[in-house]
């Protein structure tokens, strides 16, 4: 008779293996796959600033692309990604608890995972793209893992208490930019100069992103506790309300900021930005949750009859870390001065580049699914977290 291998803690070793694709919930994977498009749009828009600024006389398409990015992408996609990270962390905690693991063991596991996220993220941010989010997520795992055991009410209070801090930080940065007239620094040419640029910019960005991550992270933990995305059919009223309110609020709240970015509102004062930036930030949180709810509603409709597009998008979501890093490799090849050095000064062209790169990753992820291949980055992180037998 064959026996199932058992670890020293009395839990089958198979419990440490990743869930089979057919046992995974559709909504979180679908959300991650779609949000990688929005992340790509945000990154290419940044490169129009980093590489040489926008054109002195932007075209109508460029203005539309900039306005669309501000209203639908900027500080709207990231909160959803952060919420999905919190959701995933809470899922790991719940599964390990159901398997009989003690909190001390699970806490050590999640902190080990967070440590390696910090290591991988620092390498990513310094070598490829300074807007890295992996190290931020790792830091959140290390510092806030204890919230996984907090009561729902405590999570809500923490989120409400943190919200003014994040909004104030963005308001001060925006106000300082209005006073000084300075925007993002331009990326210099040369291998060493670009490296030093990333090293200089990265610490500032990572602090701002950490401040922006805590609130959606806590919301994600709360949502996972009630399995909102795993069992969306049980939360249809909540999801519909969140989608119908969240997305329009995010768009409306971004209009003042979009007017400044497109040049329609010229010369906003520091006081103006102290009001506009927090509005943009807070409504972005609402919009991120609206996006997640909207995708969950789509998942409800397609869960039992998944078409090829849905399957491919969920395959991308299952390998989101791999293709998030792959995007940065593409950016390095396209935009670095020591590679192709593409001069991306048109936001409209940036949109086309982002869509093309994302569509390519969808195809590649689906090919990996067909071959039964997991994402290399996910495999590395899992082995560093659980050990070589995972």
PDB file of C-alpha atoms in Angstrom, residues 51-325:
ATOM      1  CA  UNK A  51      12.996  59.446 -21.695  1.00  0.00           C
ATOM      2  CA  UNK A  52      12.574  63.047 -22.707  1.00  0.00           C
ATOM      3  CA  UNK A  53       9.256  64.465 -21.677  1.00  0.00           C
ATOM      4  CA  UNK A  54       6.166  64.831 -23.810  1.00  0.00           C
ATOM      5  CA  UNK A  55       6.162  66.694 -27.087  1.00  0.00           C
ATOM      6  CA  UNK A  56       5.972  70.496 -26.901  1.00  0.00           C
ATOM      7  CA  UNK A  57       2.809  70.477 -29.017  1.00  0.00           C
ATOM      8  CA  UNK A  58       1.042  67.180 -28.234  1.00  0.00           C
ATOM      9  CA  UNK A  59      -1.475  65.962 -30.747  1.00  0.00           C
ATOM     10  CA  UNK A  60      -5.141  65.410 -30.014  1.00  0.00           C
ATOM     11  CA  UNK A  61      -4.483  61.661 -29.720  1.00  0.00           C
ATOM     12  CA  UNK A  62      -1.696  62.324 -27.228  1.00  0.00           C
ATOM     13  CA  UNK A  63      -3.981  64.457 -25.096  1.00  0.00           C
ATOM     14  CA  UNK A  64      -6.665  61.776 -25.195  1.00  0.00           C
ATOM     15  CA  UNK A  65      -4.124  59.093 -24.268  1.00  0.00           C
ATOM     16  CA  UNK A  66      -2.843  61.180 -21.364  1.00  0.00           C
ATOM     17  CA  UNK A  67      -6.336  61.954 -20.092  1.00  0.00           C
ATOM     18  CA  UNK A  68      -7.364  58.314 -20.402  1.00  0.00           C
ATOM     19  CA  UNK A  69      -4.271  57.150 -18.549  1.00  0.00           C
ATOM     20  CA  UNK A  70      -4.894  59.579 -15.689  1.00  0.00           C
ATOM     21  CA  UNK A  71      -8.595  58.734 -15.392  1.00  0.00           C
ATOM     22  CA  UNK A  72      -8.489  54.963 -15.867  1.00  0.00           C
ATOM     23  CA  UNK A  73      -4.933  53.855 -15.024  1.00  0.00           C
ATOM     24  CA  UNK A  74      -2.934  56.214 -12.819  1.00  0.00           C
ATOM     25  CA  UNK A  75      -3.414  55.173  -9.166  1.00  0.00           C
ATOM     26  CA  UNK A  76      -6.379  53.067 -10.267  1.00  0.00           C
ATOM     27  CA  UNK A  77      -4.729  49.831 -11.399  1.00  0.00           C
ATOM     28  CA  UNK A  78      -2.162  49.716  -8.635  1.00  0.00           C
ATOM     29  CA  UNK A  79      -4.714  49.654  -5.774  1.00  0.00           C
ATOM     30  CA  UNK A  80      -6.381  46.656  -7.398  1.00  0.00           C
ATOM     31  CA  UNK A  81      -3.065  44.832  -7.737  1.00  0.00           C
ATOM     32  CA  UNK A  82      -2.277  45.617  -4.100  1.00  0.00           C
ATOM     33  CA  UNK A  83      -5.701  44.367  -3.022  1.00  0.00           C
ATOM     34  CA  UNK A  84      -5.126  41.143  -4.961  1.00  0.00           C
ATOM     35  CA  UNK A  85      -1.817  40.737  -3.168  1.00  0.00           C
ATOM     36  CA  UNK A  86      -3.548  41.060   0.199  1.00  0.00           C
ATOM     37  CA  UNK A  87      -6.208  38.652  -1.001  1.00  0.00           C
ATOM     38  CA  UNK A  88      -3.591  36.078  -1.980  1.00  0.00           C
ATOM     39  CA  UNK A  89      -1.721  36.410   1.313  1.00  0.00           C
ATOM     40  CA  UNK A  90      -4.942  35.841   3.236  1.00  0.00           C
ATOM     41  CA  UNK A  91      -5.672  32.800   1.070  1.00  0.00           C
ATOM     42  CA  UNK A  92      -2.319  31.268   1.991  1.00  0.00           C
ATOM     43  CA  UNK A  93      -3.033  31.894   5.665  1.00  0.00           C
ATOM     44  CA  UNK A  94      -6.479  30.324   5.436  1.00  0.00           C
ATOM     45  CA  UNK A  95      -5.285  27.241   3.557  1.00  0.00           C
ATOM     46  CA  UNK A  96      -2.438  26.611   5.989  1.00  0.00           C
ATOM     47  CA  UNK A  97      -4.773  27.043   8.939  1.00  0.00           C
ATOM     48  CA  UNK A  98      -7.238  24.571   7.418  1.00  0.00           C
ATOM     49  CA  UNK A  99      -4.340  22.128   6.994  1.00  0.00           C
ATOM     50  CA  UNK A 100      -3.639  22.318  10.724  1.00  0.00           C
ATOM     51  CA  UNK A 101      -0.602  24.584  10.651  1.00  0.00           C
ATOM     52  CA  UNK A 102       0.025  26.720  13.716  1.00  0.00           C
ATOM     53  CA  UNK A 103       0.135  30.486  13.355  1.00  0.00           C
ATOM     54  CA  UNK A 104       3.822  30.601  14.229  1.00  0.00           C
ATOM     55  CA  UNK A 105       4.653  28.295  11.289  1.00  0.00           C
ATOM     56  CA  UNK A 106       2.440  30.225   8.847  1.00  0.00           C
ATOM     57  CA  UNK A 107       3.808  33.575   9.997  1.00  0.00           C
ATOM     58  CA  UNK A 108       7.375  32.377   9.439  1.00  0.00           C
ATOM     59  CA  UNK A 109       6.394  31.081   5.996  1.00  0.00           C
ATOM     60  CA  UNK A 110       4.834  34.382   4.944  1.00  0.00           C
ATOM     61  CA  UNK A 111       7.745  36.405   6.287  1.00  0.00           C
ATOM     62  CA  UNK A 112      10.187  34.187   4.431  1.00  0.00           C
ATOM     63  CA  UNK A 113       8.169  34.734   1.284  1.00  0.00           C
ATOM     64  CA  UNK A 114       8.141  38.471   1.975  1.00  0.00           C
ATOM     65  CA  UNK A 115      11.912  38.522   2.468  1.00  0.00           C
ATOM     66  CA  UNK A 116      12.518  36.920  -0.926  1.00  0.00           C
ATOM     67  CA  UNK A 117      10.047  39.300  -2.540  1.00  0.00           C
ATOM     68  CA  UNK A 118      12.125  42.160  -1.172  1.00  0.00           C
ATOM     69  CA  UNK A 119      15.322  40.601  -2.550  1.00  0.00           C
ATOM     70  CA  UNK A 120      13.825  39.946  -5.981  1.00  0.00           C
ATOM     71  CA  UNK A 121      12.160  43.345  -6.024  1.00  0.00           C
ATOM     72  CA  UNK A 122      15.336  45.230  -5.171  1.00  0.00           C
ATOM     73  CA  UNK A 123      17.161  43.452  -7.989  1.00  0.00           C
ATOM     74  CA  UNK A 124      14.300  44.256 -10.362  1.00  0.00           C
ATOM     75  CA  UNK A 125      14.119  47.905  -9.339  1.00  0.00           C
ATOM     76  CA  UNK A 126      17.848  48.562  -9.550  1.00  0.00           C
ATOM     77  CA  UNK A 127      18.610  46.545 -12.682  1.00  0.00           C
ATOM     78  CA  UNK A 128      15.475  46.976 -14.799  1.00  0.00           C
ATOM     79  CA  UNK A 129      12.661  49.296 -13.696  1.00  0.00           C
ATOM     80  CA  UNK A 130      12.606  51.707 -10.717  1.00  0.00           C
ATOM     81  CA  UNK A 131       8.825  51.471 -10.320  1.00  0.00           C
ATOM     82  CA  UNK A 132       9.093  47.961  -8.834  1.00  0.00           C
ATOM     83  CA  UNK A 133       6.221  46.677  -6.697  1.00  0.00           C
ATOM     84  CA  UNK A 134       7.639  43.330  -5.551  1.00  0.00           C
ATOM     85  CA  UNK A 135       9.853  44.807  -2.832  1.00  0.00           C
ATOM     86  CA  UNK A 136       6.912  46.879  -1.614  1.00  0.00           C
ATOM     87  CA  UNK A 137       4.778  43.755  -1.303  1.00  0.00           C
ATOM     88  CA  UNK A 138       7.615  41.998   0.465  1.00  0.00           C
ATOM     89  CA  UNK A 139       7.938  44.836   2.958  1.00  0.00           C
ATOM     90  CA  UNK A 140       4.188  44.759   3.571  1.00  0.00           C
ATOM     91  CA  UNK A 141       4.408  40.994   4.204  1.00  0.00           C
ATOM     92  CA  UNK A 142       7.221  41.462   6.711  1.00  0.00           C
ATOM     93  CA  UNK A 143       5.669  44.378   8.567  1.00  0.00           C
ATOM     94  CA  UNK A 144       1.938  43.675   8.402  1.00  0.00           C
ATOM     95  CA  UNK A 145       1.619  39.884   8.411  1.00  0.00           C
ATOM     96  CA  UNK A 146      -0.007  40.100  11.842  1.00  0.00           C
ATOM     97  CA  UNK A 147      -3.120  41.793  10.414  1.00  0.00           C
ATOM     98  CA  UNK A 148      -4.177  38.438   8.975  1.00  0.00           C
ATOM     99  CA  UNK A 149      -5.453  37.582  12.446  1.00  0.00           C
ATOM    100  CA  UNK A 150      -7.118  40.920  13.148  1.00  0.00           C
ATOM    101  CA  UNK A 151     -10.882  41.262  13.350  1.00  0.00           C
ATOM    102  CA  UNK A 152     -12.804  42.727  10.432  1.00  0.00           C
ATOM    103  CA  UNK A 153     -13.544  45.888  12.385  1.00  0.00           C
ATOM    104  CA  UNK A 154      -9.876  46.394  13.183  1.00  0.00           C
ATOM    105  CA  UNK A 155      -8.938  46.058   9.515  1.00  0.00           C
ATOM    106  CA  UNK A 156     -11.497  48.703   8.569  1.00  0.00           C
ATOM    107  CA  UNK A 157     -10.267  51.082  11.288  1.00  0.00           C
ATOM    108  CA  UNK A 158      -6.656  50.611  10.170  1.00  0.00           C
ATOM    109  CA  UNK A 159      -7.553  51.323   6.547  1.00  0.00           C
ATOM    110  CA  UNK A 160      -9.470  54.473   7.469  1.00  0.00           C
ATOM    111  CA  UNK A 161      -6.617  55.640   9.691  1.00  0.00           C
ATOM    112  CA  UNK A 162      -3.999  55.068   6.985  1.00  0.00           C
ATOM    113  CA  UNK A 163      -5.987  56.721   4.202  1.00  0.00           C
ATOM    114  CA  UNK A 164      -5.219  60.346   5.222  1.00  0.00           C
ATOM    115  CA  UNK A 165      -1.508  59.535   5.489  1.00  0.00           C
ATOM    116  CA  UNK A 166      -1.315  58.196   1.935  1.00  0.00           C
ATOM    117  CA  UNK A 167      -3.408  61.035   0.552  1.00  0.00           C
ATOM    118  CA  UNK A 168      -1.354  63.683   2.358  1.00  0.00           C
ATOM    119  CA  UNK A 169       1.916  62.264   1.021  1.00  0.00           C
ATOM    120  CA  UNK A 170       0.667  62.464  -2.563  1.00  0.00           C
ATOM    121  CA  UNK A 171      -0.724  65.942  -1.962  1.00  0.00           C
ATOM    122  CA  UNK A 172       2.612  67.239  -0.669  1.00  0.00           C
ATOM    123  CA  UNK A 173       4.541  65.746  -3.583  1.00  0.00           C
ATOM    124  CA  UNK A 174       2.101  67.238  -6.097  1.00  0.00           C
ATOM    125  CA  UNK A 175       2.146  70.628  -4.359  1.00  0.00           C
ATOM    126  CA  UNK A 176       5.953  70.690  -4.301  1.00  0.00           C
ATOM    127  CA  UNK A 177       5.978  69.935  -8.023  1.00  0.00           C
ATOM    128  CA  UNK A 178       3.569  72.813  -8.661  1.00  0.00           C
ATOM    129  CA  UNK A 179       5.779  75.218  -6.697  1.00  0.00           C
ATOM    130  CA  UNK A 180       9.094  74.120  -8.173  1.00  0.00           C
ATOM    131  CA  UNK A 181       7.786  73.511 -11.666  1.00  0.00           C
ATOM    132  CA  UNK A 182       9.788  70.285 -11.772  1.00  0.00           C
ATOM    133  CA  UNK A 183       8.368  66.967 -12.923  1.00  0.00           C
ATOM    134  CA  UNK A 184      10.011  63.574 -13.162  1.00  0.00           C
ATOM    135  CA  UNK A 185      13.770  63.666 -13.731  1.00  0.00           C
ATOM    136  CA  UNK A 186      14.869  62.649 -17.195  1.00  0.00           C
ATOM    137  CA  UNK A 187      16.633  59.331 -17.638  1.00  0.00           C
ATOM    138  CA  UNK A 188      20.263  59.937 -18.665  1.00  0.00           C
ATOM    139  CA  UNK A 189      22.051  58.035 -21.393  1.00  0.00           C
ATOM    140  CA  UNK A 190      24.627  55.349 -20.696  1.00  0.00           C
ATOM    141  CA  UNK A 191      24.674  52.054 -18.837  1.00  0.00           C
ATOM    142  CA  UNK A 192      26.214  53.443 -15.635  1.00  0.00           C
ATOM    143  CA  UNK A 193      24.162  56.647 -15.680  1.00  0.00           C
ATOM    144  CA  UNK A 194      20.898  54.744 -16.087  1.00  0.00           C
ATOM    145  CA  UNK A 195      21.877  52.433 -13.234  1.00  0.00           C
ATOM    146  CA  UNK A 196      22.579  55.428 -10.988  1.00  0.00           C
ATOM    147  CA  UNK A 197      19.289  56.979 -12.083  1.00  0.00           C
ATOM    148  CA  UNK A 198      17.360  53.888 -10.988  1.00  0.00           C
ATOM    149  CA  UNK A 199      19.269  53.728  -7.699  1.00  0.00           C
ATOM    150  CA  UNK A 200      18.391  57.379  -7.031  1.00  0.00           C
ATOM    151  CA  UNK A 201      14.729  57.286  -8.063  1.00  0.00           C
ATOM    152  CA  UNK A 202      13.856  53.864  -6.655  1.00  0.00           C
ATOM    153  CA  UNK A 203      13.935  54.758  -2.911  1.00  0.00           C
ATOM    154  CA  UNK A 204      11.521  57.656  -3.461  1.00  0.00           C
ATOM    155  CA  UNK A 205       9.124  55.588  -5.527  1.00  0.00           C
ATOM    156  CA  UNK A 206       9.198  52.638  -3.139  1.00  0.00           C
ATOM    157  CA  UNK A 207       8.243  54.839  -0.183  1.00  0.00           C
ATOM    158  CA  UNK A 208       5.359  56.411  -2.086  1.00  0.00           C
ATOM    159  CA  UNK A 209       4.142  53.016  -3.270  1.00  0.00           C
ATOM    160  CA  UNK A 210       4.345  51.561   0.227  1.00  0.00           C
ATOM    161  CA  UNK A 211       2.155  54.395   1.486  1.00  0.00           C
ATOM    162  CA  UNK A 212      -0.286  53.682  -1.357  1.00  0.00           C
ATOM    163  CA  UNK A 213      -0.326  49.913  -0.761  1.00  0.00           C
ATOM    164  CA  UNK A 214      -1.508  49.583   2.819  1.00  0.00           C
ATOM    165  CA  UNK A 215      -5.155  50.579   2.361  1.00  0.00           C
ATOM    166  CA  UNK A 216      -5.938  48.285  -0.619  1.00  0.00           C
ATOM    167  CA  UNK A 217      -3.873  45.526   0.993  1.00  0.00           C
ATOM    168  CA  UNK A 218      -6.100  45.634   4.072  1.00  0.00           C
ATOM    169  CA  UNK A 219      -9.215  45.682   1.897  1.00  0.00           C
ATOM    170  CA  UNK A 220      -7.908  42.648   0.024  1.00  0.00           C
ATOM    171  CA  UNK A 221      -7.356  40.762   3.279  1.00  0.00           C
ATOM    172  CA  UNK A 222     -10.894  41.596   4.371  1.00  0.00           C
ATOM    173  CA  UNK A 223     -12.342  40.494   1.028  1.00  0.00           C
ATOM    174  CA  UNK A 224     -10.430  37.197   1.119  1.00  0.00           C
ATOM    175  CA  UNK A 225     -11.728  36.468   4.583  1.00  0.00           C
ATOM    176  CA  UNK A 226     -15.248  36.474   3.141  1.00  0.00           C
ATOM    177  CA  UNK A 227     -14.163  34.786  -0.145  1.00  0.00           C
ATOM    178  CA  UNK A 228     -15.624  37.579  -2.248  1.00  0.00           C
ATOM    179  CA  UNK A 229     -13.644  36.642  -5.368  1.00  0.00           C
ATOM    180  CA  UNK A 230     -13.645  32.883  -4.808  1.00  0.00           C
ATOM    181  CA  UNK A 231     -17.420  32.773  -4.403  1.00  0.00           C
ATOM    182  CA  UNK A 232     -18.589  35.861  -6.279  1.00  0.00           C
ATOM    183  CA  UNK A 233     -22.075  34.412  -6.838  1.00  0.00           C
ATOM    184  CA  UNK A 234     -22.639  34.761  -3.082  1.00  0.00           C
ATOM    185  CA  UNK A 235     -21.733  38.471  -3.110  1.00  0.00           C
ATOM    186  CA  UNK A 236     -23.436  39.729  -6.258  1.00  0.00           C
ATOM    187  CA  UNK A 237     -25.099  42.723  -4.607  1.00  0.00           C
ATOM    188  CA  UNK A 238     -21.827  43.914  -3.082  1.00  0.00           C
ATOM    189  CA  UNK A 239     -19.936  43.396  -6.337  1.00  0.00           C
ATOM    190  CA  UNK A 240     -22.521  45.199  -8.456  1.00  0.00           C
ATOM    191  CA  UNK A 241     -22.651  48.158  -6.103  1.00  0.00           C
ATOM    192  CA  UNK A 242     -18.873  48.388  -5.920  1.00  0.00           C
ATOM    193  CA  UNK A 243     -18.495  48.229  -9.703  1.00  0.00           C
ATOM    194  CA  UNK A 244     -21.310  50.682 -10.463  1.00  0.00           C
ATOM    195  CA  UNK A 245     -20.058  53.203  -7.899  1.00  0.00           C
ATOM    196  CA  UNK A 246     -16.315  52.635  -7.894  1.00  0.00           C
ATOM    197  CA  UNK A 247     -15.421  53.035 -11.567  1.00  0.00           C
ATOM    198  CA  UNK A 248     -17.455  56.234 -12.214  1.00  0.00           C
ATOM    199  CA  UNK A 249     -16.216  57.805  -8.966  1.00  0.00           C
ATOM    200  CA  UNK A 250     -12.625  57.088  -9.981  1.00  0.00           C
ATOM    201  CA  UNK A 251     -13.123  58.667 -13.404  1.00  0.00           C
ATOM    202  CA  UNK A 252     -14.832  61.763 -12.021  1.00  0.00           C
ATOM    203  CA  UNK A 253     -12.272  62.156  -9.255  1.00  0.00           C
ATOM    204  CA  UNK A 254      -9.439  62.089 -11.781  1.00  0.00           C
ATOM    205  CA  UNK A 255     -10.804  64.803 -14.057  1.00  0.00           C
ATOM    206  CA  UNK A 256      -9.124  67.752 -12.264  1.00  0.00           C
ATOM    207  CA  UNK A 257      -5.760  65.970 -12.315  1.00  0.00           C
ATOM    208  CA  UNK A 258      -6.261  65.027 -15.969  1.00  0.00           C
ATOM    209  CA  UNK A 259      -6.917  68.684 -16.811  1.00  0.00           C
ATOM    210  CA  UNK A 260      -3.545  69.637 -15.331  1.00  0.00           C
ATOM    211  CA  UNK A 261      -1.700  66.841 -17.150  1.00  0.00           C
ATOM    212  CA  UNK A 262      -3.196  67.642 -20.555  1.00  0.00           C
ATOM    213  CA  UNK A 263      -2.514  71.363 -20.254  1.00  0.00           C
ATOM    214  CA  UNK A 264      -6.172  72.367 -20.215  1.00  0.00           C
ATOM    215  CA  UNK A 265      -5.777  73.672 -16.665  1.00  0.00           C
ATOM    216  CA  UNK A 266      -2.628  75.752 -16.899  1.00  0.00           C
ATOM    217  CA  UNK A 267      -0.448  76.770 -13.947  1.00  0.00           C
ATOM    218  CA  UNK A 268      -2.259  75.103 -11.017  1.00  0.00           C
ATOM    219  CA  UNK A 269      -1.067  76.486  -7.702  1.00  0.00           C
ATOM    220  CA  UNK A 270       0.319  74.506  -4.780  1.00  0.00           C
ATOM    221  CA  UNK A 271      -3.015  74.970  -2.992  1.00  0.00           C
ATOM    222  CA  UNK A 272      -4.836  73.598  -6.013  1.00  0.00           C
ATOM    223  CA  UNK A 273      -2.655  70.489  -6.019  1.00  0.00           C
ATOM    224  CA  UNK A 274      -3.135  70.020  -2.277  1.00  0.00           C
ATOM    225  CA  UNK A 275      -6.802  69.470  -3.115  1.00  0.00           C
ATOM    226  CA  UNK A 276      -6.521  67.757  -6.500  1.00  0.00           C
ATOM    227  CA  UNK A 277      -3.900  65.117  -5.592  1.00  0.00           C
ATOM    228  CA  UNK A 278      -5.737  63.635  -2.553  1.00  0.00           C
ATOM    229  CA  UNK A 279      -8.946  63.508  -4.564  1.00  0.00           C
ATOM    230  CA  UNK A 280      -7.104  61.630  -7.292  1.00  0.00           C
ATOM    231  CA  UNK A 281      -5.552  59.245  -4.760  1.00  0.00           C
ATOM    232  CA  UNK A 282      -8.666  58.424  -2.717  1.00  0.00           C
ATOM    233  CA  UNK A 283     -10.965  57.981  -5.703  1.00  0.00           C
ATOM    234  CA  UNK A 284      -8.282  55.735  -7.197  1.00  0.00           C
ATOM    235  CA  UNK A 285      -8.704  53.344  -4.282  1.00  0.00           C
ATOM    236  CA  UNK A 286     -12.432  53.241  -4.964  1.00  0.00           C
ATOM    237  CA  UNK A 287     -11.775  52.694  -8.661  1.00  0.00           C
ATOM    238  CA  UNK A 288      -9.371  49.828  -8.020  1.00  0.00           C
ATOM    239  CA  UNK A 289     -12.008  48.040  -5.981  1.00  0.00           C
ATOM    240  CA  UNK A 290     -14.547  48.807  -8.716  1.00  0.00           C
ATOM    241  CA  UNK A 291     -12.305  47.155 -11.297  1.00  0.00           C
ATOM    242  CA  UNK A 292     -11.943  44.049  -9.130  1.00  0.00           C
ATOM    243  CA  UNK A 293     -15.701  43.846  -8.631  1.00  0.00           C
ATOM    244  CA  UNK A 294     -16.367  44.294 -12.345  1.00  0.00           C
ATOM    245  CA  UNK A 295     -13.970  41.492 -13.260  1.00  0.00           C
ATOM    246  CA  UNK A 296     -15.502  39.239 -10.604  1.00  0.00           C
ATOM    247  CA  UNK A 297     -18.920  39.802 -12.173  1.00  0.00           C
ATOM    248  CA  UNK A 298     -17.475  38.831 -15.558  1.00  0.00           C
ATOM    249  CA  UNK A 299     -16.040  35.713 -13.946  1.00  0.00           C
ATOM    250  CA  UNK A 300     -19.494  34.745 -12.668  1.00  0.00           C
ATOM    251  CA  UNK A 301     -20.879  34.856 -16.197  1.00  0.00           C
ATOM    252  CA  UNK A 302     -17.998  32.962 -17.786  1.00  0.00           C
ATOM    253  CA  UNK A 303     -17.023  30.501 -15.072  1.00  0.00           C
ATOM    254  CA  UNK A 304     -19.001  27.555 -16.460  1.00  0.00           C
ATOM    255  CA  UNK A 305     -18.360  28.283 -20.135  1.00  0.00           C
ATOM    256  CA  UNK A 306     -14.819  29.598 -20.313  1.00  0.00           C
ATOM    257  CA  UNK A 307     -13.877  30.668 -23.804  1.00  0.00           C
ATOM    258  CA  UNK A 308     -10.379  30.758 -25.228  1.00  0.00           C
ATOM    259  CA  UNK A 309      -9.851  34.408 -24.295  1.00  0.00           C
ATOM    260  CA  UNK A 310     -10.923  33.853 -20.692  1.00  0.00           C
ATOM    261  CA  UNK A 311      -8.674  30.813 -20.364  1.00  0.00           C
ATOM    262  CA  UNK A 312      -5.718  32.685 -21.852  1.00  0.00           C
ATOM    263  CA  UNK A 313      -6.228  35.696 -19.573  1.00  0.00           C
ATOM    264  CA  UNK A 314      -6.478  33.493 -16.489  1.00  0.00           C
ATOM    265  CA  UNK A 315      -3.308  31.676 -17.601  1.00  0.00           C
ATOM    266  CA  UNK A 316      -1.582  35.053 -17.686  1.00  0.00           C
ATOM    267  CA  UNK A 317      -2.937  35.844 -14.231  1.00  0.00           C
ATOM    268  CA  UNK A 318      -1.560  32.574 -12.880  1.00  0.00           C
ATOM    269  CA  UNK A 319       1.875  33.694 -14.112  1.00  0.00           C
ATOM    270  CA  UNK A 320       1.480  37.382 -13.291  1.00  0.00           C
ATOM    271  CA  UNK A 321       4.827  37.757 -11.527  1.00  0.00           C
ATOM    272  CA  UNK A 322       6.699  36.183 -14.432  1.00  0.00           C
ATOM    273  CA  UNK A 323       5.118  38.420 -17.024  1.00  0.00           C
ATOM    274  CA  UNK A 324       5.251  41.505 -14.818  1.00  0.00           C
ATOM    275  CA  UNK A 325       9.038  41.026 -14.803  1.00  0.00           C
TER     276      UNK A 325
END
